[in-house]
Short mmCIF file of C-alpha atoms and ligand atoms in Angstrom, two decimals:
data_model
loop_
_atom_site.label_atom_id
_atom_site.label_comp_id
_atom_site.label_asym_id
_atom_site.label_seq_id
_atom_site.Cartn_x
_atom_site.Cartn_y
_atom_site.Cartn_z
CA MET M 638 20.06 -75.10 -22.01
CA LEU M 639 22.79 -72.78 -23.23
CA GLN M 640 23.88 -70.25 -20.66
CA PHE M 641 25.92 -67.10 -21.02
CA ASP M 642 28.83 -68.57 -19.00
CA ARG M 643 29.72 -70.83 -21.97
CA PHE M 644 31.07 -67.78 -23.76
CA GLY M 645 33.83 -67.15 -21.24
CA PHE M 646 32.69 -63.63 -20.42
CA SER M 647 34.36 -61.86 -17.51
CA PRO M 648 32.65 -61.82 -14.09
CA ASN M 649 31.90 -58.10 -14.53
CA LEU M 650 30.08 -58.71 -17.79
CA MET M 651 28.23 -61.70 -16.33
CA LYS M 652 27.17 -59.62 -13.36
CA ALA M 653 25.62 -56.96 -15.60
CA LEU M 654 23.76 -59.64 -17.58
CA ALA M 655 22.36 -61.10 -14.39
CA GLU M 656 21.27 -57.62 -13.32
CA ALA M 657 19.59 -57.10 -16.68
CA GLY M 658 17.66 -60.31 -16.02
CA TYR M 659 19.14 -62.20 -18.96
CA LYS M 660 19.27 -65.92 -18.22
CA THR M 661 19.75 -67.63 -21.55
CA PRO M 662 21.00 -66.25 -24.85
CA THR M 663 18.39 -65.67 -27.54
CA PRO M 664 18.87 -67.70 -30.76
CA ILE M 665 20.68 -64.89 -32.59
CA GLN M 666 22.98 -64.45 -29.59
CA ALA M 667 23.66 -68.19 -29.35
CA GLN M 668 24.69 -68.21 -33.01
CA ALA M 669 26.44 -64.88 -33.42
CA ILE M 670 28.38 -64.47 -30.16
CA PRO M 671 30.80 -67.41 -30.66
CA LEU M 672 31.56 -66.25 -34.21
CA ALA M 673 32.04 -62.65 -33.11
CA LEU M 674 34.33 -63.76 -30.29
CA GLN M 675 36.57 -65.68 -32.67
CA GLY M 676 36.89 -62.59 -34.87
CA ASP M 677 34.76 -63.70 -37.83
CA ASP M 678 32.86 -61.23 -39.98
CA VAL M 679 29.15 -61.81 -39.42
CA LEU M 680 26.07 -61.24 -41.55
CA GLY M 681 23.15 -61.39 -39.15
CA CYS M 682 19.66 -61.66 -40.61
CA ALA M 683 17.55 -60.67 -37.67
CA GLN M 684 14.83 -58.22 -37.03
CA THR M 685 14.53 -56.07 -33.96
CA GLY M 686 13.22 -57.81 -30.87
CA THR M 687 15.46 -60.84 -31.37
CA GLY M 688 18.21 -59.60 -29.04
CA LYS M 689 20.56 -58.63 -31.86
CA THR M 690 22.00 -55.65 -29.96
CA ALA M 691 23.51 -57.87 -27.27
CA ALA M 692 24.66 -60.27 -30.02
CA PHE M 693 27.21 -57.68 -31.13
CA ALA M 694 27.53 -55.58 -27.96
CA LEU M 695 28.62 -58.40 -25.63
CA PRO M 696 31.52 -59.64 -27.79
CA ILE M 697 32.66 -56.03 -28.27
CA LEU M 698 32.58 -55.36 -24.51
CA HIS M 699 34.36 -58.67 -23.86
CA ARG M 700 37.12 -57.68 -26.26
CA PHE M 701 37.46 -54.03 -25.24
CA SER M 702 37.09 -54.28 -21.50
CA GLU M 703 39.91 -51.82 -20.93
CA THR M 704 40.05 -48.22 -21.97
CA GLY M 705 42.37 -47.14 -24.76
CA ARG M 706 43.46 -43.98 -26.52
CA LYS M 707 41.18 -44.09 -29.56
CA PRO M 708 37.72 -45.51 -30.27
CA ARG M 709 38.10 -49.21 -31.11
CA ALA M 710 34.55 -50.16 -32.06
CA LEU M 711 32.08 -48.28 -34.24
CA ILE M 712 28.38 -49.06 -34.52
CA LEU M 713 26.42 -47.32 -37.28
CA ALA M 714 22.65 -47.13 -36.85
CA PRO M 715 19.98 -45.47 -39.01
CA THR M 716 18.27 -43.21 -36.45
CA ARG M 717 19.09 -41.22 -33.37
CA GLU M 718 16.55 -43.23 -31.37
CA LEU M 719 18.23 -46.52 -32.28
CA ALA M 720 21.69 -45.04 -31.69
CA SER M 721 20.73 -43.87 -28.22
CA GLN M 722 19.15 -47.23 -27.42
CA ILE M 723 22.32 -49.03 -28.50
CA GLU M 724 24.33 -46.64 -26.34
CA ALA M 725 22.03 -47.44 -23.41
CA SER M 726 22.47 -51.19 -24.01
CA PHE M 727 26.26 -50.83 -24.02
CA ALA M 728 26.03 -48.77 -20.84
CA ALA M 729 23.85 -51.41 -19.17
CA TYR M 730 25.99 -54.42 -20.19
CA GLY M 731 29.21 -52.50 -19.51
CA LYS M 732 28.17 -50.95 -16.21
CA HIS M 733 30.85 -52.84 -14.27
CA LEU M 734 33.53 -52.21 -16.90
CA PRO M 735 35.60 -49.06 -17.43
CA THR M 736 34.73 -49.03 -21.17
CA ARG M 737 33.45 -45.64 -22.33
CA VAL M 738 30.68 -45.44 -24.90
CA CYS M 739 29.31 -42.39 -26.68
CA ALA M 740 26.51 -41.91 -29.20
CA LEU M 741 26.78 -39.30 -31.92
CA TYR M 742 23.60 -38.28 -33.69
CA GLY M 743 22.07 -35.19 -35.20
CA GLY M 744 19.55 -32.83 -33.70
CA VAL M 745 21.79 -31.99 -30.76
CA PRO M 746 24.72 -29.52 -30.75
CA LEU M 747 28.11 -30.78 -31.92
CA LYS M 748 29.89 -29.01 -29.08
CA GLY M 749 28.93 -31.43 -26.31
CA GLN M 750 29.77 -34.40 -28.53
CA ILE M 751 33.18 -32.92 -29.36
CA ALA M 752 33.90 -32.42 -25.67
CA ARG M 753 33.06 -36.07 -24.94
CA LEU M 754 35.20 -37.27 -27.83
CA ARG M 755 38.15 -35.26 -26.49
CA LYS M 756 37.88 -36.95 -23.11
CA GLY M 757 38.34 -40.35 -24.76
CA ILE M 758 35.86 -42.91 -26.01
CA ASP M 759 36.25 -46.65 -26.55
CA ILE M 760 33.00 -47.46 -28.33
CA LEU M 761 31.29 -45.10 -30.73
CA VAL M 762 27.67 -45.44 -31.74
CA ALA M 763 26.63 -43.07 -34.50
CA THR M 764 24.19 -42.21 -37.23
CA PRO M 765 26.03 -41.97 -40.56
CA GLY M 766 25.18 -38.29 -41.19
CA ARG M 767 26.42 -36.99 -37.86
CA LEU M 768 29.52 -39.17 -37.92
CA MET M 769 30.42 -37.71 -41.34
CA ASP M 770 30.08 -34.21 -39.83
CA HIS M 771 32.65 -35.16 -37.20
CA VAL M 772 34.93 -36.84 -39.75
CA GLU M 773 34.89 -33.72 -41.92
CA ARG M 774 35.66 -31.50 -38.93
CA HIS M 775 38.44 -33.88 -37.81
CA THR M 776 36.80 -34.10 -34.39
CA VAL M 777 36.78 -37.90 -34.42
CA ASP M 778 39.66 -40.29 -35.03
CA LEU M 779 38.61 -43.55 -36.66
CA SER M 780 42.12 -44.88 -37.23
CA GLY M 781 41.91 -47.20 -34.23
CA ILE M 782 38.64 -48.92 -35.17
CA GLU M 783 38.95 -52.71 -34.93
CA VAL M 784 35.27 -53.63 -35.08
CA LEU M 785 32.57 -52.11 -37.29
CA VAL M 786 28.90 -52.95 -36.85
CA LEU M 787 26.25 -51.88 -39.37
CA ASP M 788 22.96 -52.20 -37.52
CA GLU M 789 19.60 -52.22 -39.33
CA ALA M 790 21.62 -51.90 -42.51
CA ASP M 791 18.54 -52.18 -44.72
CA ARG M 792 16.99 -49.18 -42.98
CA MET M 793 20.20 -47.19 -43.38
CA LEU M 794 20.05 -47.76 -47.13
CA ASP M 795 16.30 -47.01 -47.24
CA MET M 796 17.03 -43.71 -45.58
CA GLY M 797 19.58 -42.80 -48.22
CA PHE M 798 22.69 -43.27 -46.08
CA GLU M 799 24.49 -45.56 -48.52
CA PRO M 800 27.08 -42.93 -49.62
CA GLN M 801 27.94 -42.10 -46.00
CA VAL M 802 28.08 -45.78 -44.99
CA ARG M 803 30.41 -46.55 -47.88
CA ALA M 804 32.57 -43.49 -47.19
CA ILE M 805 32.93 -44.42 -43.52
CA ALA M 806 33.50 -48.14 -44.09
CA GLY M 807 36.05 -47.29 -46.78
CA ALA M 808 37.96 -44.95 -44.46
CA LEU M 809 38.34 -47.46 -41.61
CA PRO M 810 41.42 -49.65 -41.12
CA ALA M 811 41.16 -52.60 -43.53
CA ASN M 812 42.26 -55.02 -40.87
CA ARG M 813 39.08 -55.04 -38.82
CA GLN M 814 36.10 -57.19 -38.01
CA THR M 815 32.77 -56.23 -39.61
CA MET M 816 29.31 -57.33 -38.54
CA LEU M 817 26.23 -56.39 -40.50
CA PHE M 818 22.70 -56.85 -39.15
CA SER M 819 19.66 -56.48 -41.31
CA ALA M 820 16.05 -57.66 -41.14
CA THR M 821 16.01 -58.19 -44.88
CA VAL M 822 18.83 -58.82 -47.32
CA PRO M 823 17.96 -57.17 -50.63
CA SER M 824 20.61 -56.96 -53.38
CA ALA M 825 21.88 -53.56 -52.18
CA ILE M 826 22.77 -55.20 -48.85
CA GLU M 827 24.39 -58.17 -50.62
CA SER M 828 26.56 -55.66 -52.42
CA LEU M 829 27.62 -53.99 -49.15
CA VAL M 830 28.40 -57.43 -47.71
CA ARG M 831 30.57 -58.36 -50.72
CA ARG M 832 32.42 -55.05 -50.52
CA TYR M 833 33.00 -54.66 -46.79
CA LEU M 834 32.82 -58.10 -45.16
CA ARG M 835 35.47 -60.79 -45.48
CA THR M 836 34.17 -64.34 -45.89
CA PRO M 837 31.28 -63.56 -43.55
CA LYS M 838 29.51 -66.25 -41.55
CA ARG M 839 25.79 -65.92 -42.02
CA VAL M 840 23.49 -66.31 -39.04
CA GLU M 841 19.76 -66.17 -39.36
CA VAL M 842 17.00 -66.45 -36.83
CA GLU M 843 14.12 -66.11 -39.20
CA ARG M 844 14.01 -66.40 -42.95
CA SER M 845 14.44 -62.79 -44.07
CA GLY M 846 11.07 -61.20 -44.46
CA THR M 847 9.20 -63.52 -42.13
CA THR M 848 7.60 -62.15 -39.02
CA VAL M 849 7.98 -63.50 -35.54
CA ASP M 850 5.26 -66.00 -34.82
CA THR M 851 4.49 -64.60 -31.40
CA ILE M 852 2.59 -61.79 -33.14
CA ASP M 853 -1.13 -62.27 -33.63
CA GLN M 854 -1.66 -60.61 -37.02
CA ARG M 855 -5.06 -59.52 -38.30
CA VAL M 856 -6.48 -57.47 -41.10
CA HIS M 857 -9.62 -55.47 -40.36
CA LEU M 858 -11.59 -54.72 -43.50
CA VAL M 859 -13.07 -51.26 -43.38
CA ALA M 860 -14.25 -48.52 -45.67
CA PRO M 861 -11.69 -45.68 -45.75
CA GLU M 862 -14.07 -43.14 -44.18
CA GLN M 863 -14.78 -45.50 -41.27
CA LYS M 864 -11.17 -46.14 -40.31
CA THR M 865 -11.06 -43.71 -37.40
CA THR M 866 -14.32 -45.00 -35.93
CA LEU M 867 -13.12 -48.59 -36.28
CA LEU M 868 -9.79 -47.71 -34.69
CA ALA M 869 -11.51 -46.17 -31.66
CA ARG M 870 -13.65 -49.30 -31.37
CA VAL M 871 -10.61 -51.59 -31.53
CA LEU M 872 -8.87 -49.54 -28.83
CA GLN M 873 -11.95 -49.70 -26.62
CA ASP M 874 -12.47 -53.43 -27.18
CA GLU M 875 -8.88 -54.57 -26.85
CA LYS M 876 -7.78 -52.16 -24.11
CA PRO M 877 -4.14 -52.40 -25.15
CA THR M 878 -1.48 -51.44 -22.60
CA SER M 879 0.52 -49.51 -25.16
CA THR M 880 -0.32 -49.02 -28.80
CA LEU M 881 1.85 -47.87 -31.65
CA ILE M 882 -0.15 -46.65 -34.64
CA PHE M 883 1.40 -46.07 -38.05
CA THR M 884 0.17 -43.49 -40.50
CA ARG M 885 1.57 -42.80 -43.95
CA THR M 886 2.10 -39.06 -43.47
CA LYS M 887 3.09 -36.64 -40.72
CA ARG M 888 -0.10 -34.68 -41.30
CA GLY M 889 -2.11 -37.90 -40.99
CA ALA M 890 -0.37 -38.64 -37.69
CA ASP M 891 -1.27 -35.18 -36.35
CA ARG M 892 -4.87 -35.40 -37.49
CA LEU M 893 -5.42 -38.86 -36.06
CA THR M 894 -3.81 -37.86 -32.76
CA GLN M 895 -6.19 -34.91 -32.43
CA THR M 896 -9.20 -37.14 -33.08
CA LEU M 897 -8.08 -39.77 -30.60
CA ARG M 898 -7.43 -37.11 -27.96
CA SER M 899 -10.88 -35.64 -28.49
CA GLN M 900 -12.21 -39.11 -27.73
CA GLY M 901 -10.31 -39.29 -24.47
CA PHE M 902 -7.29 -41.39 -25.49
CA LYS M 903 -3.90 -40.38 -24.18
CA ALA M 904 -2.26 -40.03 -27.56
CA GLU M 905 0.78 -38.23 -29.01
CA ALA M 906 2.08 -37.93 -32.54
CA MET M 907 5.72 -38.55 -33.35
CA HIS M 908 7.29 -37.59 -36.64
CA GLY M 909 10.27 -35.93 -38.21
CA ASP M 910 8.92 -32.39 -37.86
CA LEU M 911 9.28 -32.46 -34.09
CA ALA M 912 12.41 -31.17 -32.41
CA GLN M 913 14.74 -33.82 -31.02
CA ASN M 914 14.06 -32.95 -27.38
CA ARG M 915 10.32 -33.10 -27.98
CA ARG M 916 10.67 -36.54 -29.58
CA GLU M 917 12.72 -37.77 -26.66
CA GLN M 918 10.15 -36.37 -24.25
CA ILE M 919 7.35 -38.21 -26.08
CA ILE M 920 9.28 -41.48 -26.12
CA ARG M 921 9.93 -41.12 -22.40
CA SER M 922 6.23 -40.57 -21.66
CA PHE M 923 5.33 -43.53 -23.83
CA ARG M 924 7.97 -45.69 -22.17
CA SER M 925 6.75 -44.71 -18.71
CA ARG M 926 3.16 -45.33 -19.84
CA HIS M 927 1.92 -41.78 -19.37
CA ILE M 928 0.91 -41.90 -23.02
CA HIS M 929 -0.96 -44.99 -24.15
CA VAL M 930 -1.12 -44.38 -27.86
CA LEU M 931 1.75 -43.24 -30.02
CA VAL M 932 0.91 -42.28 -33.59
CA ALA M 933 4.01 -42.33 -35.76
CA THR M 934 5.35 -42.35 -39.27
CA ASP M 935 7.73 -45.12 -40.34
CA VAL M 936 10.84 -42.98 -40.08
CA ALA M 937 9.98 -41.71 -36.59
CA ALA M 938 9.34 -45.21 -35.22
CA ARG M 939 12.42 -46.88 -36.63
CA GLY M 940 14.47 -48.62 -34.01
CA LEU M 941 12.03 -47.86 -31.22
CA ASP M 942 12.54 -50.49 -28.52
CA ILE M 943 9.77 -50.37 -25.99
CA PRO M 944 9.13 -53.87 -24.64
CA HIS M 945 5.58 -53.21 -23.44
CA ILE M 946 4.05 -52.28 -26.80
CA SER M 947 1.15 -54.74 -26.93
CA HIS M 948 -0.47 -53.56 -30.16
CA VAL M 949 0.81 -52.24 -33.45
CA ILE M 950 -1.90 -50.82 -35.67
CA ASN M 951 -1.36 -50.02 -39.31
CA TYR M 952 -3.86 -47.22 -39.75
CA ASP M 953 -2.48 -46.95 -43.27
CA VAL M 954 -1.23 -50.08 -45.00
CA PRO M 955 2.50 -49.60 -45.64
CA GLU M 956 3.38 -48.98 -49.24
CA GLU M 957 6.29 -51.37 -49.10
CA ALA M 958 5.88 -54.87 -47.78
CA GLU M 959 9.17 -54.73 -45.90
CA ALA M 960 7.95 -51.78 -43.87
CA TYR M 961 5.19 -54.05 -42.58
CA VAL M 962 7.75 -56.42 -41.09
CA HIS M 963 9.57 -53.53 -39.44
CA ARG M 964 6.38 -51.99 -38.10
CA ILE M 965 4.94 -55.09 -36.52
CA GLY M 966 8.37 -55.99 -35.13
CA ARG M 967 7.82 -53.18 -32.62
CA THR M 968 5.52 -55.46 -30.66
CA ALA M 969 6.25 -58.91 -29.22
CA ARG M 970 9.73 -57.76 -28.21
CA ALA M 971 11.88 -60.35 -26.47
CA GLN M 972 9.65 -63.05 -25.03
CA ARG M 973 6.38 -61.12 -25.05
CA THR M 974 3.50 -61.66 -27.42
CA GLY M 975 1.80 -58.92 -29.39
CA VAL M 976 -1.05 -58.04 -31.69
CA ALA M 977 -0.66 -56.41 -35.09
CA ILE M 978 -3.80 -55.05 -36.71
CA THR M 979 -3.91 -53.65 -40.22
CA LEU M 980 -6.85 -51.53 -41.35
CA ALA M 981 -7.44 -52.17 -45.02
CA SER M 982 -9.95 -51.33 -47.68
CA ALA M 983 -10.24 -52.85 -51.13
CA ARG M 984 -7.79 -50.35 -52.55
CA ASP M 985 -5.10 -51.85 -50.29
CA GLN M 986 -5.56 -55.29 -51.76
CA ALA M 987 -2.44 -55.29 -53.93
CA ALA M 988 -0.28 -54.02 -51.04
CA LEU M 989 -1.72 -56.69 -48.74
CA ALA M 990 -0.99 -59.39 -51.29
CA SER M 991 2.67 -58.41 -51.47
CA ILE M 992 2.89 -58.29 -47.66
CA GLU M 993 1.46 -61.80 -47.48
CA ARG M 994 3.93 -63.00 -50.10
CA LEU M 995 6.80 -61.54 -48.09
CA VAL M 996 5.73 -62.95 -44.72
CA GLY M 997 4.82 -66.23 -46.40
CA GLN M 998 1.44 -66.54 -44.77
CA SER M 999 -2.06 -65.25 -45.25
CA ILE M 1000 -3.23 -62.84 -42.58
CA PRO M 1001 -6.69 -63.59 -41.18
CA ARG M 1002 -9.41 -61.07 -42.13
CA HIS M 1003 -11.81 -59.72 -39.54
CA THR M 1004 -14.86 -57.50 -39.73
CA LEU M 1005 -16.43 -55.93 -36.68
CA PRO M 1006 -20.23 -55.66 -36.44
CA GLY M 1007 -21.33 -52.26 -37.70
CA PHE M 1008 -18.45 -52.07 -40.15
CA ASP M 1009 -20.18 -53.92 -42.91
CA TYR M 1010 -17.78 -53.51 -45.72
CA GLN M 1011 -20.19 -54.53 -48.48
CA HIS M 1012 -21.89 -51.16 -48.36
CA ASP M 1013 -18.80 -49.43 -49.52
CA THR M 1014 -18.69 -49.70 -53.27
CA SER M 1015 -17.63 -46.35 -54.69
CA HIS M 1016 -13.88 -46.83 -54.65
CA ILE M 1017 -14.14 -50.46 -55.72
CA THR M 1018 -16.02 -49.58 -58.87
CA SER M 1019 -13.76 -46.69 -59.71
CA GLN M 1020 -10.66 -48.78 -59.11
CA ALA M 1021 -12.12 -51.62 -61.13
CA ALA M 1022 -12.96 -49.25 -63.95
CA ARG M 1023 -9.38 -48.04 -64.03
CA GLY M 1024 -8.16 -51.62 -64.51
CA GLY M 1025 -4.41 -52.20 -64.31
CA ARG M 1026 -2.38 -54.90 -62.63
CA GLY M 1027 -4.40 -57.49 -60.73
CA GLY M 1028 -3.74 -59.58 -57.65
CA GLY M 1029 -3.27 -62.82 -59.57
CA ARG M 1030 -0.92 -63.49 -62.43
CA ASN M 1031 -3.55 -63.31 -65.16
CA ALA M 1032 -6.22 -61.43 -63.34
CA SER M 1033 -6.99 -57.79 -63.97
CA ARG M 1034 -7.10 -55.54 -60.94
CA ALA M 1035 -10.91 -55.59 -61.07
CA ASP M 1036 -10.88 -59.37 -60.89
CA GLY M 1037 -8.45 -59.26 -58.02
CA VAL M 1038 -10.68 -56.94 -56.01
CA LEU M 1039 -13.78 -58.95 -56.80
CA ALA M 1040 -12.08 -62.21 -55.91
CA PHE M 1041 -11.12 -60.58 -52.65
CA LEU M 1042 -14.71 -59.59 -51.93
CA GLU M 1043 -15.89 -63.02 -52.94
CA ARG M 1044 -13.50 -64.74 -50.58
CA ARG M 1045 -14.66 -62.39 -47.90
CA TYR M 1046 -18.38 -62.30 -48.45
CA GLY M 1047 -19.19 -65.25 -50.69
CA ARG M 1048 -20.42 -65.39 -54.25
CA ALA M 1049 -23.13 -62.76 -53.66
CA ALA M 1050 -20.43 -60.12 -53.56
CA ARG M 1051 -19.28 -60.95 -57.08
CA ALA M 1052 -22.84 -60.93 -58.39
CA THR M 1053 -23.70 -57.56 -56.96
CA ARG M 1054 -20.30 -55.97 -57.33
CA ALA M 1055 -19.62 -56.59 -61.01
CA PRO M 1056 -18.35 -53.40 -62.64
CA ALA M 1057 -20.37 -51.85 -65.43
P1 LIG G 1738 16.98 -56.09 -29.59
O1 LIG G 1738 16.52 -57.08 -30.64
O2 LIG G 1738 18.45 -56.05 -29.46
O3 LIG G 1738 16.36 -54.74 -29.82
O4 LIG G 1738 16.45 -56.63 -28.14
C1 LIG G 1738 15.09 -56.78 -27.86
C2 LIG G 1738 14.81 -56.84 -26.37
O5 LIG G 1738 15.22 -58.09 -25.82
C3 LIG G 1738 15.50 -55.77 -25.55
O6 LIG G 1738 14.52 -55.20 -24.69
C4 LIG G 1738 16.56 -56.53 -24.77
O7 LIG G 1738 16.81 -55.91 -23.53
C5 LIG G 1738 15.95 -57.90 -24.61
N1 LIG G 1738 16.95 -59.00 -24.55
C6 LIG G 1738 18.03 -59.16 -25.33
N2 LIG G 1738 18.68 -60.30 -25.04
C7 LIG G 1738 18.00 -60.90 -24.04
C8 LIG G 1738 18.19 -62.13 -23.31
N3 LIG G 1738 19.19 -62.96 -23.56
N4 LIG G 1738 17.29 -62.42 -22.34
C9 LIG G 1738 16.24 -61.58 -22.10
N5 LIG G 1738 16.01 -60.42 -22.75
C10 LIG G 1738 16.88 -60.08 -23.72
#
């Protein structure tokens, strides 16, 4: 089996890896580290939980194991949570090295960051917005950057950071190494790769869009008004160690949190309206298991790396299929297994179909006793009456919904559920 010592890392780096409990490289590390060490540009198709942070952090620490005058490596990440996790990973792997790492993200005063930058930094981790603030104020010097990493590049674009990413990448020394990591590679990412990477080597641990097979995925069919009751039942039945629940809106996250608390669950909501220190406080309590249920919006949960999340629950089906992959990737981190449950009603059928197309598998449907979905007809009829695009190529939406019910409940469903 491949061991880390094949890479020729220094004893100080090896010592930190042993202390972190890493024995063998993960597949993305096995593929990407040798390329990164020989200076190649790398396009890494990997979702979170695959060990991608170490795949770029270890070669960077190997190369910059001495301190210099200017920052030599820059890692751009979409959110402050991810940026601070990357900083923590660098700190852990580099604990026996003199290399200095600093994360720059918004929501905290610039002053402290400027003071740290003045003292000298070797590796910068930053969100694009905050880094641009520093660039515009001339408080950061990027002229010594030799390695650029774009982490979770697809999320950075989703969050509207493309102009900042392009401005920063364009301002860096041309003679540098660039590594781009992304769970999915849509055409906007291909265009970044063509513009900023030089003959990149592509490494892939999973076909883009597929989900890790250590996740037990299920869809629970439920009428919309019964979702909260079903959720409480699932939490009681499954007794998850730590659960991350996704809602579509901030308000929805707050409301659901209140309901869960009133039922005795230790729950907190996390979304963009909370102050940075409050968010960090909540993440800490979740990490230390004082909170068992975290209810979050997509943006708030991006990049969250908490290895003990056993269950991810999609209280609302994500509107975009790719968000599904990102959400459920929060469980089954590293070698652990996880459960991903999606609560869905007939109106979510089209969204479910596109998720299944993306992950390339059908997700098993479940119904719990007492949540007999057949009794819920109002929205099905109204949706059917509206018509529109269907699940199948030639099917109307009504046919798609009925076919769904038929698959679920047998022919009787079609007979009784036919729209007027
Ligand atoms: P990442 O995909 O970088 O967010 O990493 C996911 C998790 O895997 C983190 O908790 C890492 O600490 C852990 N990890 C990364 N590489 C290894 C390894 N080679 N052996 C064991 N755990 C690892």
